Short mmCIF file of C-alpha atoms in Angstrom, two decimals:
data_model
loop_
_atom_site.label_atom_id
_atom_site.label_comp_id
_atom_site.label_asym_id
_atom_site.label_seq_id
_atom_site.Cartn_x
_atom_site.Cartn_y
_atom_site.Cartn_z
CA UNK A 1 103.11 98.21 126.91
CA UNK A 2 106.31 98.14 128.76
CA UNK A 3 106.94 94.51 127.55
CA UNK A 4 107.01 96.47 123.53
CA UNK A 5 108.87 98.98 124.59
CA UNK A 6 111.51 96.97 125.90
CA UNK A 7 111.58 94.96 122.94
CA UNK A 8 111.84 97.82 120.63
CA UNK A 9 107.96 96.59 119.92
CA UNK A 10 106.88 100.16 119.63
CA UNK A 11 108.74 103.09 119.63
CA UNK A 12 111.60 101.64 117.95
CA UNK A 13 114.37 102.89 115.78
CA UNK A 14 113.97 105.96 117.09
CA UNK A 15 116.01 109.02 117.13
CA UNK A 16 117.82 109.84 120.04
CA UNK A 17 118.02 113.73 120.87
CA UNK A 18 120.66 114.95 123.78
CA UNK A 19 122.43 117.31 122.36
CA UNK A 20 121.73 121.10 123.94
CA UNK A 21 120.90 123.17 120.88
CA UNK A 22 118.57 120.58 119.69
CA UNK A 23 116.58 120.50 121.91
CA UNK A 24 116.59 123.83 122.17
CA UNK A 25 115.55 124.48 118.92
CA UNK A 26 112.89 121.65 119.75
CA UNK A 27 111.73 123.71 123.01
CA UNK A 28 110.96 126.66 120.00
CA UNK A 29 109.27 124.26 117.91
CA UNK A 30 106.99 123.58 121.13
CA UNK A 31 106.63 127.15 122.27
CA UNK A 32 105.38 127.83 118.65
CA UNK A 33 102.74 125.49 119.19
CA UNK A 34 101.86 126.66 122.72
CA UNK A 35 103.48 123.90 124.54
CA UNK A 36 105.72 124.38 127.82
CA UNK A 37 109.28 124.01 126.97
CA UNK A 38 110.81 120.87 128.07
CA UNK A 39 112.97 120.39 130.88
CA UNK A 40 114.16 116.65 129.58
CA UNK A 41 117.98 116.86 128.30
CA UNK A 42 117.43 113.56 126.08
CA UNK A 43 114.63 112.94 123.94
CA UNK A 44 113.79 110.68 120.94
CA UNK A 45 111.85 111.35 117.97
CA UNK A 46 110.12 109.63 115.03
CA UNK A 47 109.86 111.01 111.22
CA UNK A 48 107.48 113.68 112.38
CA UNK A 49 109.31 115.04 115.40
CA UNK A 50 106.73 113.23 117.78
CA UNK A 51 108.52 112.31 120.77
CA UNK A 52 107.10 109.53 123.50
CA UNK A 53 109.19 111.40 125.96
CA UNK A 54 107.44 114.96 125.14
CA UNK A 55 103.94 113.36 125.16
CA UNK A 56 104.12 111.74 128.53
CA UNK A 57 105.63 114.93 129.70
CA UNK A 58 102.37 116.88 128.20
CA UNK A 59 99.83 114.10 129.16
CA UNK A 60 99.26 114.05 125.55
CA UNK A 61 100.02 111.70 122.80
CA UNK A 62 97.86 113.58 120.04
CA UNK A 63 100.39 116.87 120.39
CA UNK A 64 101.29 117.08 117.38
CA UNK A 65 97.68 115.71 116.13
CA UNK A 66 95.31 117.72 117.18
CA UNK A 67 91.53 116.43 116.45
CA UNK A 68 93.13 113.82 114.23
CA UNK A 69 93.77 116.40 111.36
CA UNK A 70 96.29 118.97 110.10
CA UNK A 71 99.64 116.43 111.28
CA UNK A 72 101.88 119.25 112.75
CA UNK A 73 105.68 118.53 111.98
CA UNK A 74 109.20 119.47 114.04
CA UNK A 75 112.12 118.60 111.72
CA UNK A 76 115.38 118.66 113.53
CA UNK A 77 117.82 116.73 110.88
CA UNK A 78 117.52 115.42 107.69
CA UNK A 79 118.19 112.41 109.58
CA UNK A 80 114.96 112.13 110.11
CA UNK A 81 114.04 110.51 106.81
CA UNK A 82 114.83 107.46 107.77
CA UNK A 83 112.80 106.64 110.81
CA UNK A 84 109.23 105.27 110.93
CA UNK A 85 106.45 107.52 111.66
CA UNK A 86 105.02 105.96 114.94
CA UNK A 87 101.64 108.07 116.00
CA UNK A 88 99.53 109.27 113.65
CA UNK A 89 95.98 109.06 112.44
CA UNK A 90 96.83 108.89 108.73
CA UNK A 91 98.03 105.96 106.93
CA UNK A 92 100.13 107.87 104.91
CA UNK A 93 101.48 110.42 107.13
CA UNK A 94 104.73 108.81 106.18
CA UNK A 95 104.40 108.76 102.66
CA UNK A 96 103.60 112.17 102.72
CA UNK A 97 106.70 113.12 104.39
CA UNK A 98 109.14 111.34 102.72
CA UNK A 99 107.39 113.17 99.60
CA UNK A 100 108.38 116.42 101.92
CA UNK A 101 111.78 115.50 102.09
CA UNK A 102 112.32 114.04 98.60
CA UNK A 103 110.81 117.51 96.97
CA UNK A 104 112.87 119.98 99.54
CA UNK A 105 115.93 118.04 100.70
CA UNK A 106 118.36 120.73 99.78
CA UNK A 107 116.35 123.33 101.61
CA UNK A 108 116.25 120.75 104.84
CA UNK A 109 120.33 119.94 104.68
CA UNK A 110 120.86 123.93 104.84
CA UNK A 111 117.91 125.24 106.92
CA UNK A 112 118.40 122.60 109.82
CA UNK A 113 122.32 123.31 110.07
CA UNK A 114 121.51 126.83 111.89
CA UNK A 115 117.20 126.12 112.41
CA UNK A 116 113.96 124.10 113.28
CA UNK A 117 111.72 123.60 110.91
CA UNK A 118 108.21 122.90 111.94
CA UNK A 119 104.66 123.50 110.68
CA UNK A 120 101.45 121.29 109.95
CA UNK A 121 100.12 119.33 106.94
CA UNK A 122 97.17 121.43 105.95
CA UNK A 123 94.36 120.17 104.36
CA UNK A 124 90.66 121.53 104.22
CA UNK A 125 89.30 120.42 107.02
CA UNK A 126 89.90 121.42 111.02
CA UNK A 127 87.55 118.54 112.42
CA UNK A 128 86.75 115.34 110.85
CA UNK A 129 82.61 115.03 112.16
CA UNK A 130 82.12 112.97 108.92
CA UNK A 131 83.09 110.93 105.99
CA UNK A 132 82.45 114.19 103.86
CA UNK A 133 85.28 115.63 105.61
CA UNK A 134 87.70 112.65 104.61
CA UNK A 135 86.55 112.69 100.77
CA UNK A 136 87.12 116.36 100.57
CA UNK A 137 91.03 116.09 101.83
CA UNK A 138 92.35 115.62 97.94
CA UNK A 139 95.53 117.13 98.50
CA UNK A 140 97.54 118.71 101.72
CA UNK A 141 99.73 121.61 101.67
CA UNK A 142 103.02 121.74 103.83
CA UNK A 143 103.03 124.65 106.19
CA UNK A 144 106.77 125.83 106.87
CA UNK A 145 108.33 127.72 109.11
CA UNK A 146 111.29 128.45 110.84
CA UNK A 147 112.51 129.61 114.61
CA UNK A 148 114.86 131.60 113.48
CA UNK A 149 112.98 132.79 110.58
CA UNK A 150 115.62 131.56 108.29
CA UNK A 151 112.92 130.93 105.73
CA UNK A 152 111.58 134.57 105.74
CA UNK A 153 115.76 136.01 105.84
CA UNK A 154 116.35 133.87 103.08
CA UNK A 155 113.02 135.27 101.33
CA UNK A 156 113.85 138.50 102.12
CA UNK A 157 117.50 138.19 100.92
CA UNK A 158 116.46 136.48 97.46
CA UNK A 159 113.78 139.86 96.62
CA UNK A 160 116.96 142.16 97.61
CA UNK A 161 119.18 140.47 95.31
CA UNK A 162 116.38 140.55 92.62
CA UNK A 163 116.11 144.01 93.41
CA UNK A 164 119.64 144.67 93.06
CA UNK A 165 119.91 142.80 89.86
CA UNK A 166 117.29 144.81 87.86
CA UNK A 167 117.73 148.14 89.04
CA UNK A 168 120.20 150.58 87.84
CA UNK A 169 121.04 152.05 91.32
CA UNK A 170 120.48 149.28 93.67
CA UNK A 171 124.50 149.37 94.26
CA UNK A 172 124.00 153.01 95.30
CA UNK A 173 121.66 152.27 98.09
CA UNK A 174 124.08 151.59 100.97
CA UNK A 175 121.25 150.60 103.73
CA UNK A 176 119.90 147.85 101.18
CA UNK A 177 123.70 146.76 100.73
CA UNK A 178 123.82 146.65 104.32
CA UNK A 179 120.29 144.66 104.88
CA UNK A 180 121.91 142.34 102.28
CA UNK A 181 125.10 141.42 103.98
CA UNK A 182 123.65 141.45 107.33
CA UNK A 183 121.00 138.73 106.13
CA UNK A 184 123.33 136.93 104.05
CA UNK A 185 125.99 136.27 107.48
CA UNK A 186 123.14 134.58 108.94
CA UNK A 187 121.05 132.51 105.88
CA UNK A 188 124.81 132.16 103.93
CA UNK A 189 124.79 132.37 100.22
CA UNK A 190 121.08 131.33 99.04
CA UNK A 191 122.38 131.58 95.04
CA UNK A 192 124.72 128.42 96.39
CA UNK A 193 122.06 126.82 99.37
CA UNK A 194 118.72 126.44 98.75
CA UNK A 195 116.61 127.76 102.38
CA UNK A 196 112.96 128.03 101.13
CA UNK A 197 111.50 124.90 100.56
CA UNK A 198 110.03 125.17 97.08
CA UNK A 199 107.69 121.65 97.04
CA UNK A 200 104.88 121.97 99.69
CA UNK A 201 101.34 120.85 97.55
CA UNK A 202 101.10 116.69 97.59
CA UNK A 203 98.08 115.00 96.38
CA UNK A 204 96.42 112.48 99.32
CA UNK A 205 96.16 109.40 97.08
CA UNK A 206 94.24 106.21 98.65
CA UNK A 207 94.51 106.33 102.24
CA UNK A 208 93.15 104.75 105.89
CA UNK A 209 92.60 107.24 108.88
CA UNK A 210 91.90 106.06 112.11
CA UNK A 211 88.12 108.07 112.57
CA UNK A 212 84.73 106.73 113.01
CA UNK A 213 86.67 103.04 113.44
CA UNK A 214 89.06 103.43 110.77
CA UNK A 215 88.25 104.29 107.40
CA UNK A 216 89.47 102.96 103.63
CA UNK A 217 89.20 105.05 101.09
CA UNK A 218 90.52 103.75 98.07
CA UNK A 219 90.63 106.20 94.80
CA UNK A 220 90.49 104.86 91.11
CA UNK A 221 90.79 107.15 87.83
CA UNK A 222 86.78 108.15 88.00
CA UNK A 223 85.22 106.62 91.08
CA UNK A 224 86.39 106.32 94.87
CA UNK A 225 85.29 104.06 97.06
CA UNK A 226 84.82 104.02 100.86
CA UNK A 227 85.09 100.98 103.19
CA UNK A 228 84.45 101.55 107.27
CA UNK A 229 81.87 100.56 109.67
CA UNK A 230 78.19 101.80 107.81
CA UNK A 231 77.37 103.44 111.17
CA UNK A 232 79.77 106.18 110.01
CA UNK A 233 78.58 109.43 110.04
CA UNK A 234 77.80 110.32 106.05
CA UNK A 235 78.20 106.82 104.98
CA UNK A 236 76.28 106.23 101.71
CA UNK A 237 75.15 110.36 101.89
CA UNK A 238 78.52 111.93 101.33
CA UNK A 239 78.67 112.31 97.20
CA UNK A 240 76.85 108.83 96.29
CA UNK A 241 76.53 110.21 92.98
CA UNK A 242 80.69 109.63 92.42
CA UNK A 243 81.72 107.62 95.54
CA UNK A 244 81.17 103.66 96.21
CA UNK A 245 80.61 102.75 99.82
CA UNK A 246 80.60 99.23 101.06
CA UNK A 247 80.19 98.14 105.19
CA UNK A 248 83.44 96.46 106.39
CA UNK A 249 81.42 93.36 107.49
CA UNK A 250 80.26 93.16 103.70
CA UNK A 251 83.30 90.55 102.66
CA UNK A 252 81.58 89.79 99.71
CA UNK A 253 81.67 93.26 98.28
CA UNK A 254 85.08 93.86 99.65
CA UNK A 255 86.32 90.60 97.55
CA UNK A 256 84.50 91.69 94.41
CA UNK A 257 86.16 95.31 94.26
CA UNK A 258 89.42 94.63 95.26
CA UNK A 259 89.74 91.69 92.85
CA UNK A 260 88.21 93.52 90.06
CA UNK A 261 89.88 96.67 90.69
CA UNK A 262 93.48 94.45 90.27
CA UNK A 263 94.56 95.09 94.01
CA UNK A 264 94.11 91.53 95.64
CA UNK A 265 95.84 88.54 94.43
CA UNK A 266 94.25 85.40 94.53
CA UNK A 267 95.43 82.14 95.59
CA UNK A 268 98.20 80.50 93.22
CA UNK A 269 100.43 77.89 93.89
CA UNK A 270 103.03 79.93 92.29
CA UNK A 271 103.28 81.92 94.90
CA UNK A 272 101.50 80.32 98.27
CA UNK A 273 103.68 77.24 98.39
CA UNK A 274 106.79 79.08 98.25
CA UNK A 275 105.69 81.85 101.14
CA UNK A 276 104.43 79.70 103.52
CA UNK A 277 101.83 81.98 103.94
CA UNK A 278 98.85 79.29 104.39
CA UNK A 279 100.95 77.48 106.95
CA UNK A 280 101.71 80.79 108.76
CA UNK A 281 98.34 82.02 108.76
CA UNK A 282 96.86 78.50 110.33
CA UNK A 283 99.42 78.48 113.35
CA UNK A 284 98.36 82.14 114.05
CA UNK A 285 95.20 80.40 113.91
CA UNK A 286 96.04 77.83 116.47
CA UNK A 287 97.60 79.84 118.54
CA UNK A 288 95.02 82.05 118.93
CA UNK A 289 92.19 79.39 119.65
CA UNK A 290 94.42 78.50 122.73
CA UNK A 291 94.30 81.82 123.98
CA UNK A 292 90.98 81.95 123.85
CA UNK A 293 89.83 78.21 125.39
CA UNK A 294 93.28 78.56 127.69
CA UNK A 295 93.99 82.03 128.48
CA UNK A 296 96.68 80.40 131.31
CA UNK A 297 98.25 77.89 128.59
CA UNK A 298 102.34 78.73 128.37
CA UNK A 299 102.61 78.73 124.65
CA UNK A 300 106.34 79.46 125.26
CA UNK A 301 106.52 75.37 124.96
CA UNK A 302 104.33 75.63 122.28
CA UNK A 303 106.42 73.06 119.63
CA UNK A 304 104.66 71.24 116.71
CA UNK A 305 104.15 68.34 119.42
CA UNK A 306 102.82 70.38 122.17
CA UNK A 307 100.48 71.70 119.12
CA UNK A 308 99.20 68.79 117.85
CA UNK A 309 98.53 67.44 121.16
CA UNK A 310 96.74 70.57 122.50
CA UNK A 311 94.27 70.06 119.26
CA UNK A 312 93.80 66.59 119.33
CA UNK A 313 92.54 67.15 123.04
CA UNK A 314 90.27 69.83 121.96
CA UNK A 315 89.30 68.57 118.07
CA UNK A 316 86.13 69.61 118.83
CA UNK A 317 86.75 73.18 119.44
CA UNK A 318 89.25 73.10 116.57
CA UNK A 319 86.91 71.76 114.29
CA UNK A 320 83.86 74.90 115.72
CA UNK A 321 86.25 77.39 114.93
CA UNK A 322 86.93 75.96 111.63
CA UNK A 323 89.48 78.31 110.67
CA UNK A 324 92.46 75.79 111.06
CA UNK A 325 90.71 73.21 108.91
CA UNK A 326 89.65 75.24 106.35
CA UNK A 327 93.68 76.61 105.77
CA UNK A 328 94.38 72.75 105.40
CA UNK A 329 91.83 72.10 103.34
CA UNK A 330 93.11 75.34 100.60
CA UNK A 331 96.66 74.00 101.45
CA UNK A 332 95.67 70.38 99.78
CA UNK A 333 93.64 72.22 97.04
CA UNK A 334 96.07 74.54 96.07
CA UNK A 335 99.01 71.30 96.11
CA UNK A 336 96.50 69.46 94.06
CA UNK A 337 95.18 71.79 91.63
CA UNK A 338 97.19 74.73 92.02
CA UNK A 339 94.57 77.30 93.24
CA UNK A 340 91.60 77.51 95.24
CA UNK A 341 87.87 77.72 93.86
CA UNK A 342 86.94 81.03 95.58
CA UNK A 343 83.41 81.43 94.27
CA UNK A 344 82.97 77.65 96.44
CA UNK A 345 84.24 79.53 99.61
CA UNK A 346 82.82 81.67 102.10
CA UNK A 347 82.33 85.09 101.63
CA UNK A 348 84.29 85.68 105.14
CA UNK A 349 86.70 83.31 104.19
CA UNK A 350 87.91 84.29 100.86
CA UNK A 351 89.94 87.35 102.09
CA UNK A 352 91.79 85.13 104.38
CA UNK A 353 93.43 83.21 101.58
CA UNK A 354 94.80 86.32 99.71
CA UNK A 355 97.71 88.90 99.68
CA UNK A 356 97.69 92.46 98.06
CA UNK A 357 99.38 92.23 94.82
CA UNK A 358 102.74 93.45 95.53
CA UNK A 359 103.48 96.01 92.90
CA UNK A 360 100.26 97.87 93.52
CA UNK A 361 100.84 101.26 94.64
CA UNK A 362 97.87 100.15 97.39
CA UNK A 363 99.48 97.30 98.41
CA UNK A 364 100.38 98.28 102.23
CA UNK A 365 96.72 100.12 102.49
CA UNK A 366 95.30 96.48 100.84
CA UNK A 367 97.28 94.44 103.37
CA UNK A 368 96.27 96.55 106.40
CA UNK A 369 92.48 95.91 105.60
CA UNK A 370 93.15 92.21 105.43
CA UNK A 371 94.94 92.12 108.30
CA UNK A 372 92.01 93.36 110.14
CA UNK A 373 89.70 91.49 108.61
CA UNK A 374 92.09 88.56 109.91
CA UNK A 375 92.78 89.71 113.63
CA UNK A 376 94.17 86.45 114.94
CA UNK A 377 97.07 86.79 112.58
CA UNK A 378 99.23 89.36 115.05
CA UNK A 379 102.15 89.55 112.63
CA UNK A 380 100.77 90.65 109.67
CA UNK A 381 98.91 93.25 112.10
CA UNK A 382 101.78 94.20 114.01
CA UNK A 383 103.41 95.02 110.03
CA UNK A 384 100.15 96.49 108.47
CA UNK A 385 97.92 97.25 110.80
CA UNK A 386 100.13 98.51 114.15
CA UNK A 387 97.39 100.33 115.64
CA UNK A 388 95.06 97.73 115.48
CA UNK A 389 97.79 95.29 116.81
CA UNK A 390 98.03 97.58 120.07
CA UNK A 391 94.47 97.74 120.61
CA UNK A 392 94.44 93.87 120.67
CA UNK A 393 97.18 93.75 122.59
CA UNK A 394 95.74 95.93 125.50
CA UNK A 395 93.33 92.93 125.99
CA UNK A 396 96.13 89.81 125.93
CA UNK A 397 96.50 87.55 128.98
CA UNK A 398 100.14 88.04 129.69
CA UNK A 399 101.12 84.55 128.73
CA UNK A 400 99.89 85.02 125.88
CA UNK A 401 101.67 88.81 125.38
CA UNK A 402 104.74 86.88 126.12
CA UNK A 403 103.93 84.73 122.93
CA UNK A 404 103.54 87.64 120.89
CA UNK A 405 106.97 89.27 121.82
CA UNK A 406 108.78 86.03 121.50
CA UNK A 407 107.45 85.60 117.86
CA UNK A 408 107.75 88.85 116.91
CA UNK A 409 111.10 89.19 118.25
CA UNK A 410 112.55 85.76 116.36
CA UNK A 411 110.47 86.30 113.30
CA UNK A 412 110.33 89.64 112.14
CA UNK A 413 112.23 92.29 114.05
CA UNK A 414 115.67 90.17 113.03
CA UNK A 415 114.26 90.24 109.51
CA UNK A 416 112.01 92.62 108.12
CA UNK A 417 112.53 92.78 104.92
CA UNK A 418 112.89 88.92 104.02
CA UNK A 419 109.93 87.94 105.90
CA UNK A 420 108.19 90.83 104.12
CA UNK A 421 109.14 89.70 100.97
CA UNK A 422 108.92 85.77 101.55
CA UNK A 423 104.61 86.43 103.36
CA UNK A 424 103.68 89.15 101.54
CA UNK A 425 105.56 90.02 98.23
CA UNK A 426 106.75 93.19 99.28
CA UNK A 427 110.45 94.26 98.43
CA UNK A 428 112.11 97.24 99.47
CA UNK A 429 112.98 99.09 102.86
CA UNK A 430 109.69 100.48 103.38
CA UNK A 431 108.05 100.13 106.99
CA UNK A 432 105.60 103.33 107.16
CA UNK A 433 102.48 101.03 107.85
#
């Protein structure tokens, strides 16, 4: 992984921690959880507070995950807002706390100036042992607290002045007067700074988690539906009277829902000749099949000439695989006719040829299951689908991991948000999946 990390591949955009009272207050945070302190002066986080540092320090990168549920949380600076939520086992880990910060930020601005605040993301389950225990996570409630216990001063302060307000002789009682200024010099003046964070109940919409193989669940108005491997523990048993399941190797099924349910747009000129995104997904394709029949090949001289030589040499092959033919074949189609006639395709092929409609609220969850279902495509796994993208990784020649870097690096890292928007549709500054 060192070749990522170098390359800002993973872990990137990171905050850097080195100043002595953070980390301090982080060393709290830790002791609250039952960790050793650490005895590292610098330190960077993600969204979460998860630190790469911390976790090779502790031999363990699920500390602030334990058994894949209840996400616990160290929040340092509202800074943290803005970075990308790294290691988790929930797709929308992120989402959830940039719904945290968006509901609370006053009390995060005046709690962190003095505090730590850290906690978990409860939801009803301790141990996922089945898909049961996915379905029945419907919303997650944001445990708070504080080192200091600025929270419970500022609690404590608020009933006092409430007191004070409604009773007749609260100004005679000198030792709550007291109580009262001696809180209020350490939480400051909670009529003017909010300290108690007042939003903590989200609902957990349409999700993936990494269990059993990784898990879709998608919800609609009256039905959810479930999409893994059907060697998951509770598939098709876990409420079949309300939920849908379908096996990720049925593409067939997965084509039908997603299309009917309005989440997967289909091949249209109007938007596949301006994205490129037939021609990007057939090199991916190419390159791939070379990695595979030519593990050794040095694909850093990998032109269009070096290409087109490489598969005239090995037409056969190309032509087995089939997936490079059959993206030229929907490229002519769709220049010709303006779309491709799905129902005349391959179940397993369909998928390849489609995008999540953009302005779904699903669309990153959508794109991440198609990127899976496409695994020789390492860009739009490395956007969607990074966990999956390091697992393949792991098992790259390093020729070939020296491909991936060098695309990566000159195709997306320098511009995120226009190839984003040019492959996929998507607009905005997101990058949570």
């Amino acid at each position: 992984m060192k070749h990522l990390v170098d390359n800002e591949l993973i872990y990137g955009r990171l905050l850097k921690i080195d100043e002595p009272h953070l980390i301090g207050r982080y060393n709290k945070a830790l002791d609250a959880f039952g960790f050793v302190p650490t005895a590292l002066a610098s330190i960077r986080i993600d969204m979460t507070g998860f630190s790469p540092e911390i976790a090779g320090e502790l031999g363990d990168s699920q500390y602030l995950d334990p058994n894949g549920v209840n996400r616990r949380f160290i929040i340092l600076t509202p800074e943290q807002e803005n970075l990308p939520v790294v290691h988790t086992q929930f797709s929308n880990t992120a989402g959830l706390m940039h719904e945290f910060f968006d509901g609370n930020r006053r009390a995060v601005y005046a709690v962190t100036i003095k505090d730590v605040l850290y906690g978990e993301i409860e939801d009803p389950v301790e141990v996922v042992t089945g898909v049961e225990d996915l379905l029945s996570i419907e919303e997650v409630r944001f445990r708070v607290m504080s080192a200091e216990d600025m929270l419970g001063k500022a609690t404590e302060l608020r009933a006092l002045v409430d007191r004070l307000q409604i009773s007749k002789d609260g100004w005679r009682d000198d030792a709550m007067l007291g109580r009262m200024v001696e809180l209020a010099k350490q939480t400051g003046d909670i009529r003017q700074n909010a300290l108690v964070p007042d939003k903590l109940v989200f609902p957990h919409q349409s999700y993936w988690a990494s269990h059993f193989g990784g898990v879709f669940i998608f919800r609609d108005d009256r039905t959810t539906t479930v999409i893994c491997d059907s060697h998951a523990p509770g598939f098709r048993r876990s409420r079949p009277w309300e939920v849908s399941y379908i096996d990720i190797s049925d593409h067939a099924r997965m084509f039908d829902y997603l299309s009917k349910t309005g989440r997967l747009q289909l091949p249209r000129a109007s938007w596949v000749e301006p994205s490129g995104f037939f021609t990007h997904r057939a090199d991916m394709a190419i390159a791939d099949l070379v990695r595979v029949a030519d593990p050794a090949a040095d694909l850093a001289k990998a032109d269009p000439v070096w290409l087109q030589t490489w598969m005239h040499h090995n037409a056969g092959l190309v032509a087995e695989q089939g997936i490079y033919p059959f993206l030229q074949e929907a490229m002519r189609e769709v220049a010709t006719t303006g779309q491709v006639k799905m129902r005349e395709l391959r179940a397993d092929r369909r998928l390849m040829l489609c995008r999540a409609v953009p302005d779904h609220p699903d669309q990153w969850l959508v794109n991440r299951l198609l990127a899976r279902l496409a695994p020789f495509d390492f860009v739009s796994r490395f956007v969607f689908d990074k966990q999956g993208f390091y697992e393949a990784y792991e098992g790259y020649s390093e020729s070939y991991r020296a491909h991936v870097v060098n695309v990566l690096s000159a195709t997306y890292l320098n511009t995120k948000a226009a190839l984003r928007s040019r492959l996929y549709g998507l607009e905005g500054p997101q990058d949570d999946a």
